[in-house]
Coordinates of C-alpha atoms in Angstrom, one line a residue:
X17 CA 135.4 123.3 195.9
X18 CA 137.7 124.0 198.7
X19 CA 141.8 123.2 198.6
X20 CA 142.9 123.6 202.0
X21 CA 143.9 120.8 203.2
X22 CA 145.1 119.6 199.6
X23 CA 149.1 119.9 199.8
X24 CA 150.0 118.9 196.6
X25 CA 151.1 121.8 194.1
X26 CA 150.2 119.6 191.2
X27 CA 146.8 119.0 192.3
X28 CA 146.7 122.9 193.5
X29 CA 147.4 124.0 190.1
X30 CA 144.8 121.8 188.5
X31 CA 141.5 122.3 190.8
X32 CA 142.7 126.0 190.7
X33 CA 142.1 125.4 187.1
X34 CA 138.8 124.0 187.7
X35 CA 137.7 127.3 189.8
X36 CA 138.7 126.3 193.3
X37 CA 139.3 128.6 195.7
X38 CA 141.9 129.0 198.9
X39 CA 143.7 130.8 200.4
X40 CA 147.4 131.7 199.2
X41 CA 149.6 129.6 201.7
X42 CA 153.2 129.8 202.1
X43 CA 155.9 128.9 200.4
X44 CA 154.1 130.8 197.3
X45 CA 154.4 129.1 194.0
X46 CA 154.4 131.4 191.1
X47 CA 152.2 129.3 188.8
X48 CA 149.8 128.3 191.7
X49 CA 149.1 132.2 192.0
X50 CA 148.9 133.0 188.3
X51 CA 146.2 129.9 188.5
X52 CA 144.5 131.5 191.4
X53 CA 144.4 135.2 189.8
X54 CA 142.8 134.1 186.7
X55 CA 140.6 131.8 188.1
X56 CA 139.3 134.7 190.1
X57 CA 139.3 137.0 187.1
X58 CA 137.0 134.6 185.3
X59 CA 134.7 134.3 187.8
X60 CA 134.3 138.0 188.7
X61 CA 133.6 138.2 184.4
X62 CA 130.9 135.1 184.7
X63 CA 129.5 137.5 187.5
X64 CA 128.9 140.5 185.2
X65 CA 127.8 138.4 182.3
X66 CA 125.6 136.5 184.2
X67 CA 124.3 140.1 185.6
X68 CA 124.3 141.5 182.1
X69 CA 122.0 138.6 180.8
X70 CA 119.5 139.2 184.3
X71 CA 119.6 142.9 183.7
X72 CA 118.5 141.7 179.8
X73 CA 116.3 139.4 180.7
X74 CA 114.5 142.2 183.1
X75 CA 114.6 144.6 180.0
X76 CA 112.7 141.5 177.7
X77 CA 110.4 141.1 180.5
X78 CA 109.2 144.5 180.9
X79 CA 109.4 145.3 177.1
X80 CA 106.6 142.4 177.2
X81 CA 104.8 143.8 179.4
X82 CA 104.9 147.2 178.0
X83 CA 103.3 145.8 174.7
X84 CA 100.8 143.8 176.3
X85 CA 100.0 146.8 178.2
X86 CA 100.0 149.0 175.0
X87 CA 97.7 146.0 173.7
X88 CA 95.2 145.8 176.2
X89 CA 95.1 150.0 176.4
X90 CA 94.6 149.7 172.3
X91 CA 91.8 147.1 172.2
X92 CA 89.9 148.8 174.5
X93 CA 89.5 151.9 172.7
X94 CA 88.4 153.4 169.1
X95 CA 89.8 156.5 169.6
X96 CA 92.9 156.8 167.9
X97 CA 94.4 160.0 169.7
X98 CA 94.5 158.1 172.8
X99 CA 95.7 155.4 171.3
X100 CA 98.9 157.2 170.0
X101 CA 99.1 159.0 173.5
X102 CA 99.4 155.7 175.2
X103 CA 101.9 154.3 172.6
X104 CA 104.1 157.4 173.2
X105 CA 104.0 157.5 176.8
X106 CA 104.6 153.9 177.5
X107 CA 107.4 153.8 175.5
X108 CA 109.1 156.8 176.3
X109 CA 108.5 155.9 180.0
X110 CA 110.2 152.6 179.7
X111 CA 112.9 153.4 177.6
X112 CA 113.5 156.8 179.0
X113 CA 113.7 158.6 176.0
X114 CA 113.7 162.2 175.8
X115 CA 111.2 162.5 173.7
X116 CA 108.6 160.3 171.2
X117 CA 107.0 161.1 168.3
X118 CA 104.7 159.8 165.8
X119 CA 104.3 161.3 162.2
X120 CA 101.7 160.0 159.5
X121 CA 102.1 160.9 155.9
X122 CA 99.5 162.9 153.5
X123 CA 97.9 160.0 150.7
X124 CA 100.3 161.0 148.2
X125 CA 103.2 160.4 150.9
X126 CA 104.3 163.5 149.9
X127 CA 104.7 165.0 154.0
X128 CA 105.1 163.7 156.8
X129 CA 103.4 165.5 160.1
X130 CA 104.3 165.3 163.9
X131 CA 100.2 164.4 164.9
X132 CA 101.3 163.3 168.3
X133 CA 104.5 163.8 170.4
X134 CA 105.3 163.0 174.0
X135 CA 108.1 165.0 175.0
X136 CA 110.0 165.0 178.3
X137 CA 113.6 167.4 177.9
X138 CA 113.4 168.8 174.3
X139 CA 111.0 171.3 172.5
X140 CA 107.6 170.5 171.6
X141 CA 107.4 169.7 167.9
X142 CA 104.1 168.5 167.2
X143 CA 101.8 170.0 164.0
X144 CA 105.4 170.5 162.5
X145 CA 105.3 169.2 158.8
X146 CA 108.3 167.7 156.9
X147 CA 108.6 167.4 153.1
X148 CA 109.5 163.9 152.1
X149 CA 111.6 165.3 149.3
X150 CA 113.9 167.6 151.6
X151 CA 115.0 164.1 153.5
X152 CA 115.4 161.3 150.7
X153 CA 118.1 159.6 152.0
X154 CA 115.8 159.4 155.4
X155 CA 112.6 159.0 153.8
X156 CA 113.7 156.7 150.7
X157 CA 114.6 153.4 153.4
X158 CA 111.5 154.1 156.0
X159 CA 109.2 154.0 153.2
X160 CA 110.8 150.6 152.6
X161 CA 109.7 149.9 155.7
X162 CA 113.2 149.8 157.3
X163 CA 114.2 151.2 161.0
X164 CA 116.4 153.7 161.2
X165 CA 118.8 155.2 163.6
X166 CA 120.3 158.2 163.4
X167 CA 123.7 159.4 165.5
X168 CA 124.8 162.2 163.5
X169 CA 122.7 165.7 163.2
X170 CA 120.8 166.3 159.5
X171 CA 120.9 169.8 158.6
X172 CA 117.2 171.3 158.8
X173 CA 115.4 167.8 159.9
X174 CA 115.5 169.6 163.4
X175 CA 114.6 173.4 163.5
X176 CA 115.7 174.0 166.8
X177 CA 119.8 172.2 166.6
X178 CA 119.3 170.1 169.3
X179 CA 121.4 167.1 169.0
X180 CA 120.2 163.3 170.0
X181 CA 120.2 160.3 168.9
X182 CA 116.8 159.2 166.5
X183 CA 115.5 156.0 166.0
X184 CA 112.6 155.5 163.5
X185 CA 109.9 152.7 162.9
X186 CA 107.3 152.3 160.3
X187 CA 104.2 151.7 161.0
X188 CA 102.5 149.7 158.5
X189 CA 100.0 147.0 157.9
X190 CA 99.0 144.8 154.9
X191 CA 97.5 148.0 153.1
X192 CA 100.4 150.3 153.4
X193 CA 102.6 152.3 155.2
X194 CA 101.0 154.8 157.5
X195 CA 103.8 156.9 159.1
X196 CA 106.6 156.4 161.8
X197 CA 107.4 156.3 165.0
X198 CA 110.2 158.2 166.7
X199 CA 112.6 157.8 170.0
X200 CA 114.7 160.5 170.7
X201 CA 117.2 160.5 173.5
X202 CA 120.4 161.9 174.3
X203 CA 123.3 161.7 172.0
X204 CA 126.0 159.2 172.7
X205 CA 122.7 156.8 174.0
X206 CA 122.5 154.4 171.2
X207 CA 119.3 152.0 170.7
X208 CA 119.7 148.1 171.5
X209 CA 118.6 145.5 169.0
X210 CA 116.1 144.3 171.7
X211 CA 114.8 148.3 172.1
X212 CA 114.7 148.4 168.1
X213 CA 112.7 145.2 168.0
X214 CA 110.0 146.6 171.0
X215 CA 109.6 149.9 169.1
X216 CA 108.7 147.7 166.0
X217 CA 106.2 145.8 167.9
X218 CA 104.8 149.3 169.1
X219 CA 104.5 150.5 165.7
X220 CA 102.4 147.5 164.6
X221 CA 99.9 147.7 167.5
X222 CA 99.9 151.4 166.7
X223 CA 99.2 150.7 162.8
X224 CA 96.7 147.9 164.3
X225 CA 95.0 150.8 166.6
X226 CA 95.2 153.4 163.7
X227 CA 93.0 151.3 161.3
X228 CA 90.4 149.9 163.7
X229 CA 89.8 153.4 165.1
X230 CA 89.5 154.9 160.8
X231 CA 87.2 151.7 160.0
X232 CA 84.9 152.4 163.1
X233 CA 84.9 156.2 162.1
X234 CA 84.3 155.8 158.9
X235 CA 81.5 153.0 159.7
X236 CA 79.8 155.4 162.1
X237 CA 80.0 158.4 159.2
X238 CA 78.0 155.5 157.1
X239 CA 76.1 155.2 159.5
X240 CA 75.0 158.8 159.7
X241 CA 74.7 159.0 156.1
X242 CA 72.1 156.5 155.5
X243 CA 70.1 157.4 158.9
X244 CA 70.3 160.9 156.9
X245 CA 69.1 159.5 153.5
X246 CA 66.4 157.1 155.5
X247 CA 64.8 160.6 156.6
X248 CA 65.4 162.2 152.7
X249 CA 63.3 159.6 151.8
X250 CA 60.8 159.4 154.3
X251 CA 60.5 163.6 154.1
X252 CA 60.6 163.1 150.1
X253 CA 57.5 160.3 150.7
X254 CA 55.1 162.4 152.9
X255 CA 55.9 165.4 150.8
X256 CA 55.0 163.7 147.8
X257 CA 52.2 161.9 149.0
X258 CA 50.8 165.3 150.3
X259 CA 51.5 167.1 146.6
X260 CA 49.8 164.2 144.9
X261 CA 47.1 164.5 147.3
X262 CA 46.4 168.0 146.7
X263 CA 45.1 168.4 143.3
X264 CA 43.4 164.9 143.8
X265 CA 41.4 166.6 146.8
X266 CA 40.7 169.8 144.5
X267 CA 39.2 167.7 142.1
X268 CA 37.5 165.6 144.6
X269 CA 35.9 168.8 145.8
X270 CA 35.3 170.2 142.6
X271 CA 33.3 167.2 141.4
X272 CA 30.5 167.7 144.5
X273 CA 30.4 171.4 143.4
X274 CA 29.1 170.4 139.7
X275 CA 27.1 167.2 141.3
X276 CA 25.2 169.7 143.6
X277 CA 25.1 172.1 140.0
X278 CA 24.0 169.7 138.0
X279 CA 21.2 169.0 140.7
X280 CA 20.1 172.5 140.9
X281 CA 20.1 173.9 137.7
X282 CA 18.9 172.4 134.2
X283 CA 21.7 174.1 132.4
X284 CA 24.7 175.4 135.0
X285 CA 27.5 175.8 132.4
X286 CA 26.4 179.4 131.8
X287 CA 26.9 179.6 135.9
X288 CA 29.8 181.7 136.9
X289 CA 30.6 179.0 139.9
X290 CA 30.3 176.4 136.8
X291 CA 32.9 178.0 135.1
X292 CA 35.4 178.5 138.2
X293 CA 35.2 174.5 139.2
X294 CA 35.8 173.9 136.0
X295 CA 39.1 175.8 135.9
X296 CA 40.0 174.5 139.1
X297 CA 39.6 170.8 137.5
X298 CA 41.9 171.6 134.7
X299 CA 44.6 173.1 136.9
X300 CA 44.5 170.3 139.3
X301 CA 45.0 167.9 136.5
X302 CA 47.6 170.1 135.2
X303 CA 49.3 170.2 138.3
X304 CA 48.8 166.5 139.1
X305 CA 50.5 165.5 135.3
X306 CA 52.9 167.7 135.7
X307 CA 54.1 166.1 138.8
X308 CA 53.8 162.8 138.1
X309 CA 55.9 163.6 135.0
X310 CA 58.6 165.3 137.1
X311 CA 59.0 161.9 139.0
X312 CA 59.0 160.1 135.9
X313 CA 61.8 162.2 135.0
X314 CA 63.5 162.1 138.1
X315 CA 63.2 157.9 137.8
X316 CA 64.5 157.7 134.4
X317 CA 67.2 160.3 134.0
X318 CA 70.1 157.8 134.0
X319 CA 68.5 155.7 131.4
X320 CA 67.9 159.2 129.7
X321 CA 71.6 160.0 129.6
X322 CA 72.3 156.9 127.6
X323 CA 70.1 158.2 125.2
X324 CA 71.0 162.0 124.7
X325 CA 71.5 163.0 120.8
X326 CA 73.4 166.2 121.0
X327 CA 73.8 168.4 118.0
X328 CA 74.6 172.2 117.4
X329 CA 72.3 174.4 118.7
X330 CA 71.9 178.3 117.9
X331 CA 71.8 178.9 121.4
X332 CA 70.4 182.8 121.4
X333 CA 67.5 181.3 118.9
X334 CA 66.4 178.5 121.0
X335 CA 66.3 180.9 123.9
X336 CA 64.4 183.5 122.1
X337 CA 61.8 181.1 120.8
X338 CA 61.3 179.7 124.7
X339 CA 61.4 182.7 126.1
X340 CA 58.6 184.5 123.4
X341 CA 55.0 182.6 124.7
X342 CA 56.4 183.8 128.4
X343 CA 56.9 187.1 127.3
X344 CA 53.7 187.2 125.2
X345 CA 51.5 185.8 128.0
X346 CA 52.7 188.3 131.1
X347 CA 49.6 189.3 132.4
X348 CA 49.8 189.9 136.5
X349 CA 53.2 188.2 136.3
X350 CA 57.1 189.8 136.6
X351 CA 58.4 191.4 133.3
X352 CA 60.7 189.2 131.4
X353 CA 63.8 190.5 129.4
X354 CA 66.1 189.1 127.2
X355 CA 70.0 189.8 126.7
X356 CA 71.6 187.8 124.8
X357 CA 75.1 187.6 123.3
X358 CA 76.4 189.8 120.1
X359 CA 78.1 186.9 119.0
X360 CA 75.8 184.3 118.1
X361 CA 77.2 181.3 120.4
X362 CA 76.8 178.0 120.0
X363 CA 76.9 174.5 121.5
X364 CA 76.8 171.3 120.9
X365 CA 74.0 169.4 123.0
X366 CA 70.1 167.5 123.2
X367 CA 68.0 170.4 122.1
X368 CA 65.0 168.3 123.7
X369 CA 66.6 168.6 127.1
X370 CA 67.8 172.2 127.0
X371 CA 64.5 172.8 126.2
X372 CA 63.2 170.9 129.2
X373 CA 66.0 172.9 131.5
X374 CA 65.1 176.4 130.3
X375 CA 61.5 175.9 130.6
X376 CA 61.5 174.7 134.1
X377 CA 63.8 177.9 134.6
X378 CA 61.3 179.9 133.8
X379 CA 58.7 178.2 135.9
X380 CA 60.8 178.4 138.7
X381 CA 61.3 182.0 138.4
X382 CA 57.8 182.8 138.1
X383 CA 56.8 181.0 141.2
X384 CA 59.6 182.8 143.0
X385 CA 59.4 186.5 141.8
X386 CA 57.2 188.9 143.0
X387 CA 55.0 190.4 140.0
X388 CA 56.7 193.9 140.3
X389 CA 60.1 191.7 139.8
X390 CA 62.0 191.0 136.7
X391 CA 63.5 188.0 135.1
X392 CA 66.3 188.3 132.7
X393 CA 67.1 185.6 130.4
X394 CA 71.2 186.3 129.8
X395 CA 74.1 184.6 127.1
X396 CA 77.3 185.6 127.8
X397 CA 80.7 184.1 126.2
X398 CA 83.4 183.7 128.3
X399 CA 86.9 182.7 126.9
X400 CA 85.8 179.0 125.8
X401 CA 82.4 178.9 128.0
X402 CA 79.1 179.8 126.8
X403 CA 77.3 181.3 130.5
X404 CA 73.2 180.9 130.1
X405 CA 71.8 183.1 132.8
X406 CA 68.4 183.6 134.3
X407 CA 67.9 186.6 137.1
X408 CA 65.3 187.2 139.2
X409 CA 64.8 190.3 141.3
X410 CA 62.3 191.3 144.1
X411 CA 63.9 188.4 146.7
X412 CA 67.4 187.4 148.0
X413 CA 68.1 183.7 149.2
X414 CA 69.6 183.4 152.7
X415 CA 73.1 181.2 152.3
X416 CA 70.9 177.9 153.6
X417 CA 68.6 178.4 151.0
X418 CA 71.1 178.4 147.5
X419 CA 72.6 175.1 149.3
X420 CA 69.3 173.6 149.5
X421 CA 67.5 175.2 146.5
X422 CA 68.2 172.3 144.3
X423 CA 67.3 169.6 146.8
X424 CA 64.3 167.7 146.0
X425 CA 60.5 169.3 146.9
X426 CA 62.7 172.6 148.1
X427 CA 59.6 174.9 148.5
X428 CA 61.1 179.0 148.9
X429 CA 60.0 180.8 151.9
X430 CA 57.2 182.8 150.6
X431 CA 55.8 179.7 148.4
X432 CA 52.4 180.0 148.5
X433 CA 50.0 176.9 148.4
X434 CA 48.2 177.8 145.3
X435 CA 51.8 177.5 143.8
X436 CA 51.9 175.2 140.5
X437 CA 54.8 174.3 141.2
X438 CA 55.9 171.1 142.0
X439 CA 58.9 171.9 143.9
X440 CA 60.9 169.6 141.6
X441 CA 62.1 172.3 139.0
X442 CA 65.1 172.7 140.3
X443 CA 66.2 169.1 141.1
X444 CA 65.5 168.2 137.5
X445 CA 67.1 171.4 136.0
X446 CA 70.7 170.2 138.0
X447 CA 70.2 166.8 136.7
X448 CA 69.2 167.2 133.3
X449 CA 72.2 169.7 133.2
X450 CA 74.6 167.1 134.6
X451 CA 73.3 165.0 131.9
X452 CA 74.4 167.5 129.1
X453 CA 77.6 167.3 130.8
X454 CA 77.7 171.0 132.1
X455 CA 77.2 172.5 135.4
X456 CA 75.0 175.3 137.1
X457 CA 75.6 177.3 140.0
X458 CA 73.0 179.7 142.0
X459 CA 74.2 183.3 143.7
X460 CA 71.7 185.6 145.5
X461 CA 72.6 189.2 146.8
X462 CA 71.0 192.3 146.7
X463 CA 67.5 191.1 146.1
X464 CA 68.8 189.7 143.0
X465 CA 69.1 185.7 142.6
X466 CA 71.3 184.4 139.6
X467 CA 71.3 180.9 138.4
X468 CA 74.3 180.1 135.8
X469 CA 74.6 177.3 133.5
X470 CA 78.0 176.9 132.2
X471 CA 78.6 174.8 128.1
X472 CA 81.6 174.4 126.2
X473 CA 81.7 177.2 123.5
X474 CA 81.2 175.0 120.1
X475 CA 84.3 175.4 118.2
X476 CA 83.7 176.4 114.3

């Protein structure tokens, strides 16, 4: 609205009021010019509001695209490092921030550690660990999963003194809160409502990012696992099937030997041959009962457990009376020796099943030590522990060996095929133990091989 050719004062005044403009004519009137001062003064402040609320409106624009940018970056990956990296160096790049950081606490939210940092001006501080005790004023409202900004410096929260202005987020989801995110800039450089909102978004698609990448990783580690127990099982299949197949075939063999006996002679049982097929029968059938009652065993021993009647047991008399048919009967086989404890100790468990563990001990010590070897059958007390300990000596077990020596059909090196054994021994041994509720261990140095089964010491 122009007033140029408008000559009344009255009418000057009011469309002055009503943000015209002209020029100042003479003669001057005092409250025409007041009019005309403020009418420019208001305009020149509608200028920089209406800039201010551009220059906002910008900011809300780019803050959107920052998150959907954040968003896109985020979906298309499972890979939660670069998932934080993006978080951090989008948002330090669009708010110009000296630094960003983002800390995750321990389970027990005990810590808080600097996992990934983007840092432009200040010292790096990531791998630096915090305890959530030192800071509980800090600590106390982010676990409430509150943002918090901090102006003034907190003694020790940064090592090296620099001073700047902190703004923390939570991140979070629906099954807890998972750490925070930081902005650091300059001090004096306060954070806007609309930045504090945008970091929160950025902390929820970073807590969105977090659990998607965990849930594929752990899915994958799943994954592995049962590809790894789908091969147990098909390795445990084909060695069984081969063990069962075994004595089956000596037997098959050994009945055409005594068919083609029987044939040739009117009386072989005086035959030396006669007499060695007949002692391969009885050991195959031995051998074949023997493991089709270790995978009985093997089947059962939870339903076993529910059943174990535990009672006080004299341990260095059960252990002697084991150990004496093994001791009585070593002809081309390792010497046996036993040392047992002074003091008599006792515990309370299933004699039936120790029985059961100390026999396939023994078993498994013969098929593994060399016949100029010992094996020591060893009680020891130890403070409120009773230790029951077989020795072998003549072989050590490489480190791969005691981690798989009580896996299923674990076979030792120098196993020989003739062996008896099953290779279940051991696999029973740890489970019938874990049944009695104590615990065994294996050691091997020095040609020397140590397997320790550790009972509560019966109180009197």
């Amino acid at each position: 609205m122009n007033l140029v050719f408008c000559q009344s004062p009255i009418n000057k005044v009011q469309g002055f009021k009503l943000g015209g403009v002209d020029y100042i004519t003479k003669p001057i009137e005092q409250e025409e010019v007041l009019v005309r001062i403020q009418t420019h003064l208001n305009l020149r402040n509608m200028g920089r509001t209406l800039a201010v609320q551009n220059q906002e409106l910008r900011q809300a624009l780019d803050f959107e695209a920052l998150v959907r940018r954040i968003t896109d970056k985020v979906r298309d990956s499972l890979d939660e490092t670069y998932c934080l990296r993006v978080a951090t160096e989008e948002l330090a790049t669009v708010l110009h921030l000296s630094g960003c950081q983002i800390e995750l606490y321990d389970p027990q939210q005990q810590t808080a550690t600097i996992v990934h940092e983007y840092s432009g001006t200040l010292p790096g501080c990531q791998g630096e660990t915090r305890q959530i005790d030192d800071f509980p004023e800090l600590y106390q409202q982010l676990l409430q999963k509150t943002p918090l900004q901090l102006v003034e410096p907190v003694p020790l929260f940064n090592p090296q003194g620099i001073q700047v202005t902190r703004l923390a987020c939570p991140i979070f989801d629906d099954r807890g809160i998972i750490g925070n995110l930081w902005g650091l800039r300059p001090p004096g450089e306060l954070f806007t409502d609309l930045e504090i909102s945008l970091m929160q978004q950025v902390a929820s698609q970073c807590a969105i990012a977090m659990r998607q990448a965990r849930l594929y990783a752990s899915s994958n580690q799943q994954v592995a696992e049962l590809a790894k127990l789908n091969q147990l099982k098909d390795d445990f299949l084909k060695t069984v099937s081969h063990e069962l197949k075994a004595p089956i075939s000596s037997i098959q063999l050994a009945a055409q030997t005594l068919e083609s006996l029987l044939k040739a002679k009117q009386n072989p049982r005086h035959s030396p041959l006669f007499q060695r097929v007949l002692k391969i029968f009885h050991e195959s059938c031995q051998r074949q009962k023997k493991l089709t009652d270790d995978l009985l065993t093997l089947c059962y021993i939870d339903a076993q457990a529910k059943v174990v009647q535990p009672e006080s047991i004299e341990l260095n008399s059960l252990l002697t009376n084991l150990a004496n048919p093994y001791i009585a009967a070593q002809n081309q086989q390792p010497k046996i020796l036993l040392k047992l404890a002074r003091q008599q100790p006792k515990i309370y468990a299933d004699p039936v099943i120790l029985e059961r563990i100390v026999q396939e001990l023994f078993n498994d010590a013969l098929e593994r030590t060399p016949v100029e070897g010992t094996i020591t059958l060893q009680t020891k007390i130890l403070k409120s522990q009773v230790l029951i300990r077989l020795i072998n000596t003549g072989r050590e077990l490489t480190q791969i060996e005691q981690e798989q020596v009580f896996s299923q059909l674990y076979r030792s090196q120098d196993s020989s095929p003739k062996d008896h054994a099953t290779g279940l021994g051991l696999t029973l041994v740890k489970k019938l133990v874990e049944v009695l509720k104590a615990s065994i261990t294996v050691t091997s140095d020095r040609q020397e091989t140590i397997l320790t089964i550790t009972f509560p010491l019966e109180s009197d």
